[in-house]
Coordinates of C-alpha atoms and ligand atoms in Angstrom, one line a residue:
X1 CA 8.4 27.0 1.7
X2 CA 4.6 27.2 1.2
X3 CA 1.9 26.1 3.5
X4 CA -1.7 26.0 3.2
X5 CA -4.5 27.2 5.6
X6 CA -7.5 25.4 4.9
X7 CA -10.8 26.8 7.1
X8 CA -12.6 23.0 7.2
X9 CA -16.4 22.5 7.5
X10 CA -17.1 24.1 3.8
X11 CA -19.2 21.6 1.2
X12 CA -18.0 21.6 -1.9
X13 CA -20.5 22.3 -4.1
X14 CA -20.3 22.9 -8.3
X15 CA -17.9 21.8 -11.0
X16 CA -14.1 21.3 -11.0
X17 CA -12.0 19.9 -14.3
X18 CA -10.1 16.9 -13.5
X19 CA -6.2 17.4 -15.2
X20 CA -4.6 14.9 -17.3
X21 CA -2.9 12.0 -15.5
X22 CA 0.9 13.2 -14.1
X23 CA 1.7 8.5 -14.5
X24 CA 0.7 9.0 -17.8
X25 CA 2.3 12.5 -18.8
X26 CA 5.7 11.7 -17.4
X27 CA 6.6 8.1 -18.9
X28 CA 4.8 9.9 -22.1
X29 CA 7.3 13.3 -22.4
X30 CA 9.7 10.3 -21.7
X31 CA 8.8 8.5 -24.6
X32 CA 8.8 11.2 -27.0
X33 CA 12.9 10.8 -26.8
X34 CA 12.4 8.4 -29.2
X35 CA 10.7 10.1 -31.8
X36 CA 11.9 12.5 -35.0
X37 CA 9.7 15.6 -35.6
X38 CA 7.5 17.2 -33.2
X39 CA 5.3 15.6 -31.1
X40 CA 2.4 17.6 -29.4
X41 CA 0.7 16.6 -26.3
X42 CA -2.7 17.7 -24.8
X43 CA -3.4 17.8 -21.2
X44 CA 0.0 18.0 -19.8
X45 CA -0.4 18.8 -16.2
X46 CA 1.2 22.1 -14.6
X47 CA 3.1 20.2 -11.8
X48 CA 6.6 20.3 -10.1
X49 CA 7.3 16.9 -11.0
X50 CA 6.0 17.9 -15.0
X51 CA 8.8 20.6 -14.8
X52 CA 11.5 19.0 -13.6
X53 CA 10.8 16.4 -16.7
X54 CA 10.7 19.3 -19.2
X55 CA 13.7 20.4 -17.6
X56 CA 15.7 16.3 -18.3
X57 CA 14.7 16.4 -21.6
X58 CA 16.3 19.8 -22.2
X59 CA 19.4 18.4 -20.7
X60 CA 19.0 15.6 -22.7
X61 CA 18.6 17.9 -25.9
X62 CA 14.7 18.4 -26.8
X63 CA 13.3 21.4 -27.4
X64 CA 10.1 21.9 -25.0
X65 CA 7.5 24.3 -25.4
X66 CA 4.5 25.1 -23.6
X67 CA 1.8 27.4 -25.2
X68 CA -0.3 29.6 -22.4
X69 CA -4.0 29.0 -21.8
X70 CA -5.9 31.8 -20.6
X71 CA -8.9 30.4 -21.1
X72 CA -10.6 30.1 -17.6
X73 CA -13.9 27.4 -17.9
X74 CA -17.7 28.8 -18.2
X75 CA -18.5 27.4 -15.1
X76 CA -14.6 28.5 -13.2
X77 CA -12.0 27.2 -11.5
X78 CA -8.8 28.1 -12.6
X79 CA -7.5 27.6 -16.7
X80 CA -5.5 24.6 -17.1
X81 CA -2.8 24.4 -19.2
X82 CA -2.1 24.7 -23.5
X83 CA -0.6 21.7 -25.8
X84 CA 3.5 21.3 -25.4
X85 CA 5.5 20.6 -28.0
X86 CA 8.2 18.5 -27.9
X87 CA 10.9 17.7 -30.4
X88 CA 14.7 16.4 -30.1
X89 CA 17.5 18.7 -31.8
X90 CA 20.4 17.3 -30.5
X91 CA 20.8 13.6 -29.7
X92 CA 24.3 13.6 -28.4
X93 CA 23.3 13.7 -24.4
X94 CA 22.3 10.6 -22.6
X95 CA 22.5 11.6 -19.0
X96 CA 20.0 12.0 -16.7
X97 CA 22.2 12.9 -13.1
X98 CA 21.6 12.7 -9.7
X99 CA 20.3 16.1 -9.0
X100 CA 17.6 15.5 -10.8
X101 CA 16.6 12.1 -10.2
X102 CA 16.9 12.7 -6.7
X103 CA 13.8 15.5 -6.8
X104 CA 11.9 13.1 -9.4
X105 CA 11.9 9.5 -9.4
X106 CA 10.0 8.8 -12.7
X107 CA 13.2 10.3 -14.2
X108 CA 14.1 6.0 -14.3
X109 CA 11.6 6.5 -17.0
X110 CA 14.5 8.0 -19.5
X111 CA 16.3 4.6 -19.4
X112 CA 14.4 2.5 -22.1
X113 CA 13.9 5.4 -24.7
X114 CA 17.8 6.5 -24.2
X115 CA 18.9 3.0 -24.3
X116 CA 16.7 2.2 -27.5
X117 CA 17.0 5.8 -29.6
X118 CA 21.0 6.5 -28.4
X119 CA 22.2 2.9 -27.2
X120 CA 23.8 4.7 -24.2
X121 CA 22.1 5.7 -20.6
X122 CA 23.5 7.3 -17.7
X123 CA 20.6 7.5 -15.1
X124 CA 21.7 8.3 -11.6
X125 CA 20.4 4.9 -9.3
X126 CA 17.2 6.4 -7.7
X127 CA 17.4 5.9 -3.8
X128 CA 14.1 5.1 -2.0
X129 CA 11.4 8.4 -0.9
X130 CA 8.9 8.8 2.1
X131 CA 6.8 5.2 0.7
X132 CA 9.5 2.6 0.4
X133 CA 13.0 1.5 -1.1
X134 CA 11.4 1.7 -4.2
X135 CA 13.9 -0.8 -6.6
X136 CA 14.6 -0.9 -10.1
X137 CA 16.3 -4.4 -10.6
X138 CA 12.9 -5.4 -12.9
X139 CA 13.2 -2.4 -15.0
X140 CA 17.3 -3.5 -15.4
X141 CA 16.5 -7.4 -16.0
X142 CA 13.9 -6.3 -18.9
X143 CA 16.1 -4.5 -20.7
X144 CA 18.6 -6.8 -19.9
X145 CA 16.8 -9.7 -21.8
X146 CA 16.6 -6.8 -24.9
X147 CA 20.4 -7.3 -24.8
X148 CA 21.3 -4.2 -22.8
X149 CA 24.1 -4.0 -20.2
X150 CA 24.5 -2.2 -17.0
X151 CA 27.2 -1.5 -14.7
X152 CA 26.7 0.8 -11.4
X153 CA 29.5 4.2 -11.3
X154 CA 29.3 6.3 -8.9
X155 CA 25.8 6.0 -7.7
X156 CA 25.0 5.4 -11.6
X157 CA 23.5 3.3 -13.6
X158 CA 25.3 3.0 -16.4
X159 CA 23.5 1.5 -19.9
X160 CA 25.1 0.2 -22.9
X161 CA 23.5 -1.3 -25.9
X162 CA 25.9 -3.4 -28.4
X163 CA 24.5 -2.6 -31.5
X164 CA 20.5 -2.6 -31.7
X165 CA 18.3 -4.1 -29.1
X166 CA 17.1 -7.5 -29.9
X167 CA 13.5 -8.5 -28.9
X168 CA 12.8 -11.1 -26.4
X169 CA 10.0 -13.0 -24.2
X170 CA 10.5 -12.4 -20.7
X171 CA 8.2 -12.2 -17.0
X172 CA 8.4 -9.0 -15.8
X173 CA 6.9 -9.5 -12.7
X174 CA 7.9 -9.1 -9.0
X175 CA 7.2 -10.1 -5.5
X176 CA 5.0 -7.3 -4.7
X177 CA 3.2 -7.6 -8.9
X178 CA 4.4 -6.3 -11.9
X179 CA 5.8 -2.9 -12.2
X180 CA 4.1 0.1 -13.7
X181 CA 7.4 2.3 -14.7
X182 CA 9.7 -0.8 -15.1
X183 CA 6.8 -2.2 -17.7
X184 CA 7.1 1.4 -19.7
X185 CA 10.8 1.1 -20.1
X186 CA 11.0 -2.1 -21.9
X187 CA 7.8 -1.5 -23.7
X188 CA 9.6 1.5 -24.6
X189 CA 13.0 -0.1 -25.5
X190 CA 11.4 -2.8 -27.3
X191 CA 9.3 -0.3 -29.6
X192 CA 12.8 0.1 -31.5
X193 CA 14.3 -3.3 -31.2
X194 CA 14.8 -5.8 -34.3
X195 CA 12.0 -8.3 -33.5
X196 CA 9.3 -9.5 -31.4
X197 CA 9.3 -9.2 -27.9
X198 CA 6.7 -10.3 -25.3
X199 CA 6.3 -9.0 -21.8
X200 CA 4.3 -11.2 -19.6
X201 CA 3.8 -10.3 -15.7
X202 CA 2.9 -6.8 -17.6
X203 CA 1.3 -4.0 -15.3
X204 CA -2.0 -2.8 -16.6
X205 CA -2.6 0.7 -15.5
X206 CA -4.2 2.9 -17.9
X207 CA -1.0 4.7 -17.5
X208 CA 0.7 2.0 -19.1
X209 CA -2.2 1.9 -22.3
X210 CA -2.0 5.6 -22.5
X211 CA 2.1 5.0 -23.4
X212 CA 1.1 2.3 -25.8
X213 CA -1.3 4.2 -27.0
X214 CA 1.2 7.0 -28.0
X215 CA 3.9 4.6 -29.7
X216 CA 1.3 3.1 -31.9
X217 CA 0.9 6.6 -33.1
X218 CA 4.5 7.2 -33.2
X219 CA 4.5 4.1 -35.7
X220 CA 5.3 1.6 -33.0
X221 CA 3.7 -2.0 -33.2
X222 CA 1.9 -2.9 -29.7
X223 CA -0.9 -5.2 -28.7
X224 CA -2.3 -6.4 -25.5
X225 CA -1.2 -3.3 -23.8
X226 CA -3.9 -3.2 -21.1
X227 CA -3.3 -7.1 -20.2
X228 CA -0.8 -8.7 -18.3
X229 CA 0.8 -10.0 -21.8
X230 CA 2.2 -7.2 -24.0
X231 CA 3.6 -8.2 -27.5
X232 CA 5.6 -5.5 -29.0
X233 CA 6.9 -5.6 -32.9
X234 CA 9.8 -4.0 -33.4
X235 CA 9.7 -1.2 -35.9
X236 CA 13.1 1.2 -37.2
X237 CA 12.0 4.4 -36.2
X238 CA 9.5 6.2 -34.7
X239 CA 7.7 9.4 -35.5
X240 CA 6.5 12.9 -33.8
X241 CA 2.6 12.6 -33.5
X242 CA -0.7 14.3 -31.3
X243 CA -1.6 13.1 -28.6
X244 CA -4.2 13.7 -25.4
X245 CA -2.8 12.5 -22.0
X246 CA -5.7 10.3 -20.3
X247 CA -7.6 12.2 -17.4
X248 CA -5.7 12.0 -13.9
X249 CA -7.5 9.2 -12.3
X250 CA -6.1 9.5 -8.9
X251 CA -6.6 13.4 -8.7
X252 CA -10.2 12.5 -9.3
X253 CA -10.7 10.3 -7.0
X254 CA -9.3 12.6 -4.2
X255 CA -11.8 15.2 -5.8
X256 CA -14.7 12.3 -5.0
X257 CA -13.6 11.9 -1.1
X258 CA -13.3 15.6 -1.1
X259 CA -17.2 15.5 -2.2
X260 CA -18.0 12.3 0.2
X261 CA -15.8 14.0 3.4
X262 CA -17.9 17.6 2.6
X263 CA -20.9 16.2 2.5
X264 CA -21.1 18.1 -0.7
X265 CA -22.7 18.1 -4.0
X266 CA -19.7 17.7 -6.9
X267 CA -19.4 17.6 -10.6
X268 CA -16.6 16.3 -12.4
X269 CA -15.2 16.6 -15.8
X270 CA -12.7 14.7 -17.9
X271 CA -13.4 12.1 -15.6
X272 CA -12.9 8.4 -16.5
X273 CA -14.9 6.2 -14.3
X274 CA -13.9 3.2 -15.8
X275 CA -10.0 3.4 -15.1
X276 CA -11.6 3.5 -11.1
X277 CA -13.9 0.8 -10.9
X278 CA -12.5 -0.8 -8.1
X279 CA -12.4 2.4 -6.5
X280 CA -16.0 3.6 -7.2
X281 CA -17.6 -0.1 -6.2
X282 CA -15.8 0.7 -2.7
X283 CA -16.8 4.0 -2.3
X284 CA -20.2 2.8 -2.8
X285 CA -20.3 0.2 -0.1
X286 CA -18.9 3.3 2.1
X287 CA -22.0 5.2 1.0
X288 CA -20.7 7.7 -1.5
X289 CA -23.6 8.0 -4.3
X290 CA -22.1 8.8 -7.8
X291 CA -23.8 9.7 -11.5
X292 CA -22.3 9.8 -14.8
X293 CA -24.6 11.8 -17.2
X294 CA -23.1 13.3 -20.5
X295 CA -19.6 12.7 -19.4
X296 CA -20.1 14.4 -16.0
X297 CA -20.1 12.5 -12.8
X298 CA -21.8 13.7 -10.0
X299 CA -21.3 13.0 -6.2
X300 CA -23.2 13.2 -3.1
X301 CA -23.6 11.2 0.0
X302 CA -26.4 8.5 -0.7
X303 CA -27.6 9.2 2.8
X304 CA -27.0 8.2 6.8
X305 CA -23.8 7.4 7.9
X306 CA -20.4 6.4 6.2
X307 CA -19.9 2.6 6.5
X308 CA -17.0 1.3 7.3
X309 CA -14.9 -1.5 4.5
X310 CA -11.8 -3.6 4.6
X311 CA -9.7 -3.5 1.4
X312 CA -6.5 -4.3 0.3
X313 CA -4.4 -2.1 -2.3
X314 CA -3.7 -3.9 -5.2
X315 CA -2.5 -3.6 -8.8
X316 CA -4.6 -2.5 -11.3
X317 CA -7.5 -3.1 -11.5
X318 CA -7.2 -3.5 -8.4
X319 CA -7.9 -0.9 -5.5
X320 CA -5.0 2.0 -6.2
X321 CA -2.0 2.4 -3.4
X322 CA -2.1 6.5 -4.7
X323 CA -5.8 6.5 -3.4
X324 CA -4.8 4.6 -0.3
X325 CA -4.3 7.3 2.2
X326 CA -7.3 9.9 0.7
X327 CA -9.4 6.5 1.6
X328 CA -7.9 6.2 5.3
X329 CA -8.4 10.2 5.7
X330 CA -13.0 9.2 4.3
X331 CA -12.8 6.4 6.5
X332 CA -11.4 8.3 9.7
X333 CA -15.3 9.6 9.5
X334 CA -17.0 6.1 9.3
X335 CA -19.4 4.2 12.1
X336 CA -17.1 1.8 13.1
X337 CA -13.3 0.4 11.8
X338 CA -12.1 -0.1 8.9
X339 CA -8.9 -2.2 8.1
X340 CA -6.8 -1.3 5.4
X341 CA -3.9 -3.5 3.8
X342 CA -1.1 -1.6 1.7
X343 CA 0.5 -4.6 -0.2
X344 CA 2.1 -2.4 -3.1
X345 CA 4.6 -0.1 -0.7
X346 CA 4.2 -2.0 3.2
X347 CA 5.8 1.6 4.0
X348 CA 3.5 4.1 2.9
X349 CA 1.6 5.3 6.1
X350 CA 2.9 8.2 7.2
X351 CA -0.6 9.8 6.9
X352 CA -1.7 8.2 9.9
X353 CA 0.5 9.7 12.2
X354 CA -0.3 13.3 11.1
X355 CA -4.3 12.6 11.0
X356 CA -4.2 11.5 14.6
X357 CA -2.9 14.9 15.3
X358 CA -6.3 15.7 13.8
X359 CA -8.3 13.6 16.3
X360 CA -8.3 10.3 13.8
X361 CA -7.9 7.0 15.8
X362 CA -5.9 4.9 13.3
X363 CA -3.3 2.6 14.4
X364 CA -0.9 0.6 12.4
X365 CA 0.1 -3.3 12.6
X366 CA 2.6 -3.7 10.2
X367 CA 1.4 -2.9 6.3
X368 CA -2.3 -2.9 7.8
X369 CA -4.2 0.3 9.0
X370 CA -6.7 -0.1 11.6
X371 CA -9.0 2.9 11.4
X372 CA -11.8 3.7 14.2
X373 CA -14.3 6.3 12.9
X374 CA -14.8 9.1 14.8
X375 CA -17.2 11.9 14.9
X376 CA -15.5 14.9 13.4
X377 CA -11.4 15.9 12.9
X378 CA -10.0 18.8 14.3
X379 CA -8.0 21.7 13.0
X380 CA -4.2 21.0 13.5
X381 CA -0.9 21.9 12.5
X382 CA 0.4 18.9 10.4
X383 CA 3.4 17.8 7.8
X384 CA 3.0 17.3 4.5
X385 CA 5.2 14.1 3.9
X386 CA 4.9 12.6 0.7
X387 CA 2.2 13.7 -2.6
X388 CA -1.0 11.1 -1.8
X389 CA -0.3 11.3 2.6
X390 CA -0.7 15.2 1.7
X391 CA -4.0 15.1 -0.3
X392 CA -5.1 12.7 2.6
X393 CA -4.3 16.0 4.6
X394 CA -6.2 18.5 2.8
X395 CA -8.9 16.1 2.7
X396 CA -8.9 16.1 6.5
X397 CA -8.7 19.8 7.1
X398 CA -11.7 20.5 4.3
X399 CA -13.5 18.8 7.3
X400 CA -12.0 19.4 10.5
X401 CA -13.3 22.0 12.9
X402 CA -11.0 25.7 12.6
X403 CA -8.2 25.8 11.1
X404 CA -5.4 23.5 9.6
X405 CA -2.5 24.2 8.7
X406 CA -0.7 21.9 6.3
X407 CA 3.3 22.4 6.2
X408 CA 5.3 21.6 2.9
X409 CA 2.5 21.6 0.3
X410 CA 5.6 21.2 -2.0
X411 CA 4.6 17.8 -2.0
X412 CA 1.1 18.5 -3.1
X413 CA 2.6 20.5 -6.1
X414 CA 4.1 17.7 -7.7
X415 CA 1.4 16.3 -8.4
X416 CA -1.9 18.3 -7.9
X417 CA -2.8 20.9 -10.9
X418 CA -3.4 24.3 -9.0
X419 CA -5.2 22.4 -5.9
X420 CA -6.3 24.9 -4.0
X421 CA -7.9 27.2 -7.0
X422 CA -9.5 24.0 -7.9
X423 CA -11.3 23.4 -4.7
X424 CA -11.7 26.9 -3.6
X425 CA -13.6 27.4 -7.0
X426 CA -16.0 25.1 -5.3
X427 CA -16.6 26.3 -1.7
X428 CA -13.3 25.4 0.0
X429 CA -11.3 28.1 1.9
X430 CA -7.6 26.9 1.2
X431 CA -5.1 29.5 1.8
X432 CA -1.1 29.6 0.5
X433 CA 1.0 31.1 2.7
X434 CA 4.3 31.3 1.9
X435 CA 7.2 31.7 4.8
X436 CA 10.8 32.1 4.3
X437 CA 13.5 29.7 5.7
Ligands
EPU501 N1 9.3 -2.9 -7.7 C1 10.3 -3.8 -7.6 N2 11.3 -3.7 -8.5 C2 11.3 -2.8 -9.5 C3 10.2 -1.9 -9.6 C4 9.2 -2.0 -8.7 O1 10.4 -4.6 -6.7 O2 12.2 -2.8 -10.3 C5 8.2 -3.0 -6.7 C6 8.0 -1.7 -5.9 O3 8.8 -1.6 -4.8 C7 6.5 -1.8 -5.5 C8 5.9 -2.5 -6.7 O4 7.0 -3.2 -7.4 O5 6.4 -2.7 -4.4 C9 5.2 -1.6 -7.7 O6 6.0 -0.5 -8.1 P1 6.0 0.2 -9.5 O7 7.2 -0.1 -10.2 O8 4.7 -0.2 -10.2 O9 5.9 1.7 -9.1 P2 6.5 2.9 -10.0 O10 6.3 2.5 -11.5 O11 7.8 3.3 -9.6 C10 4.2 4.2 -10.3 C11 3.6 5.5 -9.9 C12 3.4 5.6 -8.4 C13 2.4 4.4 -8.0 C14 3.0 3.1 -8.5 C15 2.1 1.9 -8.2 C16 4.6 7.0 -11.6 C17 5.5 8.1 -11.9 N3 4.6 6.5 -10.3 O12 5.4 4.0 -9.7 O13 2.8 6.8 -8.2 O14 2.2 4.4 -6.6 O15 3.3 3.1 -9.9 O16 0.9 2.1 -8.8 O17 3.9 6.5 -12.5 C18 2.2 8.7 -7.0 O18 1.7 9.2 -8.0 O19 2.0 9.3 -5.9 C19 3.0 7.5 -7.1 C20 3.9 7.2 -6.1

């Protein structure tokens, strides 16, 4: 298992590529299911959790290929990846099983494009993870109401579609908001069903645009994808295309704390400031200073000391749960404290137990943070627990005075392109160590 040793008190200074969005890719390579022919995609992320989809849709009989990129950027870091290919040869599989599932929860995301392209799913029920119980009864009453059925074997879900899928209106929200992954399935589903239908109590990530996006290309027939009200037209079949995933909006927004907790000077690439609006406008009351020029944002600190905010996470475009705990690690640094609300997973603080090891003073009262600033973190020997509580980590030991050592960066390599080239490209020392047990 591999761990990183990060030497904190380094700025980062220079230019570092943002990747494509892992949301986006993995609902995306989901998608692609549906089509006949090839469909390329530009931007896929090199990530654990992008593998373990390449390896599903093998099982589930596509052909995947990635080309190499050796090209490493004019002003370095590390090359990122080529185009991947994707086509389906052999449509007779429809089961996505436990082993699986259980390393990679987006694998739910199969459900809607099985259902709609083979009118049969097997997808093993996907149990909750480090942030929550994390259910999928909306994803099963959408497609439901598109005239699927469902029965549970074995820890299974089991999809049957009688015929086509028929188009429908439905609300697809829930208590906690609507549902990014659970809106892709029956926006998926609905691509290939006879008819209209309308999803309203849609989520509107750009994860969930860039997915539309890619149908329309396919041939589907999709509007208001961005807004809570999606109308989809059903069309008979859908076609390989070209796509370019959307830039990874979360892995930039770590990279812009990383610039904020460094006190550092940072350019970003294939950076989309507009899908983080709400995150920018807070990280400006906190006193981070950032530029866009030519498609490059900069950041630096606008000067004096880091002002404490109280937020609550929200839906898009509200402030993002997956930047929730990189926030808590920038605010651990602030005059004064900060109170942070997590109302998409009430669960998801394990962070804060781990940056207190660090010399943070954050407290917890149920889903709300309470974070007193303090002067500097300290080098520790902490636990990687789930992917955003471990950015939070690295965050804190690119800071903290000596060494940190971060245990099970697994987590970080689901979903962080080649991390610690990326920031040690621009001044951090971030060492992988790998020990056997
Ligand atoms: N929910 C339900 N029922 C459902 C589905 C969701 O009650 O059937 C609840 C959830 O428990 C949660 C809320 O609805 O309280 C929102 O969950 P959502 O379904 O939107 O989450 P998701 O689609 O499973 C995606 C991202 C997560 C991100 C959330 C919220 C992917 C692969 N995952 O998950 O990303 O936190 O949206 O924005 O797209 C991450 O990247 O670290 C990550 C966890």
């Amino acid at each position: 298992m591999d761990s990183f040793l990060i030497q904190g008190g380094q700025k980062l200074t220079g230019t570092v590529d943002v990747s494509g969005a892992k949301n986006a890719a993995l609902p995306i390579l989901s998608a692609c299911l549906m089509a006949r022919g090839v469909t390329t995609l530009h931007g896929v992320p090199r990530l654990s959790d992008i593998d373990s989809m390449i390896d599903l849709l093998r099982e589930l009989g596509c052909r995947v290929e990635r080309q190499a990129n050796a090209n490493t950027p004019a002003h370095g870091g590390p090359a990122l990846n080529g185009p991947l290919q994707v086509e389906v040869t052999d449509a007779g599989q429809s089961e996505a099983g436990y082993d699986i599932v259980s390393k990679m929860r987006a694998s739910i995301s199969v459900l809607g494009p099985l259902l709609a392209s083979r009118g049969k799913a097997v997808v093993s029920l996907p149990g909750g993870c480090a942030i929550g119980d994390r259910p999928v009864d909306l994803h099963l009453r959408g497609l439901r109401k598109l005239g699927a059925t469902f029965d549970l074997n074995g820890g299974n879900i089991v999809g049957t579609v009688n015929g086509r899928l028929k188009g429908a209106r439905m609300y697809l929200g829930g208590a906690a908001g609507p549902t990014v992954l659970g809106t892709i399935n029956v926006m998926c589903a609905a691509a290939l069903a006879e008819g209209e239908t309308v999803i309203v109590g849609a989520a509107c990530e750009p994860e969930v645009t860039d997915t539309a996006n890619l149908l329309n290309k396919m041939g589907a027939k999709i509007t208001g994808h961005g807004t809570p009200e999606i109308k989809i037209e059903g069309v008979d079949r859908l076609n390989g295309t070209e796509h370019r995933i959307i830039p990874d909006r979360i892995e930039a927004a770590t990279f812009i704390i990383a610039a904020a907790m460094t006190d550092g000077d940072l350019k970003l690439t294939n950076c989309n400031l507009n899908h983080l609006v709400a995150v920018v406008d807070q990280l400006e009351n906190i006193g981070v200073k950032l530029e866009e020029k030519d498609g490059v944002v900069r950041v630096t600190r606008a000067g004096g000391k880091l002002k404490p905010v109280e937020l609550t996470t929200q839906p898009y475009p509200g402030f993002p749960t997956d930047v929730q705990a990189q926030l808590v690690a920038l605010l651990c640094l602030a005059d004064g404290m900060s109170v942070i609300g997590e109302r998409i997973f009430p669960e998801r603080f394990l962070h804060l137990g781990e940056l207190n090891r660090m010399g943070a003073h954050v407290r917890k009262e149920g889903a709300t943070a309470f974070i007193h600033g303090v002067d500097r973190l300290q080098g520790a020997t902490v636990m990687a627990s789930d992917l955003r509580a471990s950015a939070a980590l690295v965050l804190a030991g690119l800071v903290a005075k000596g060494t940190t050592k971060i245990n099970r960066v697994y987590h970080i390599d689901r979903g962080y392109e080649k991390i610690e080239q990326k920031l040690n490209a621009v001044g951090a020392r971030i060492e992988r160590v790998n020990e056997k047990n």
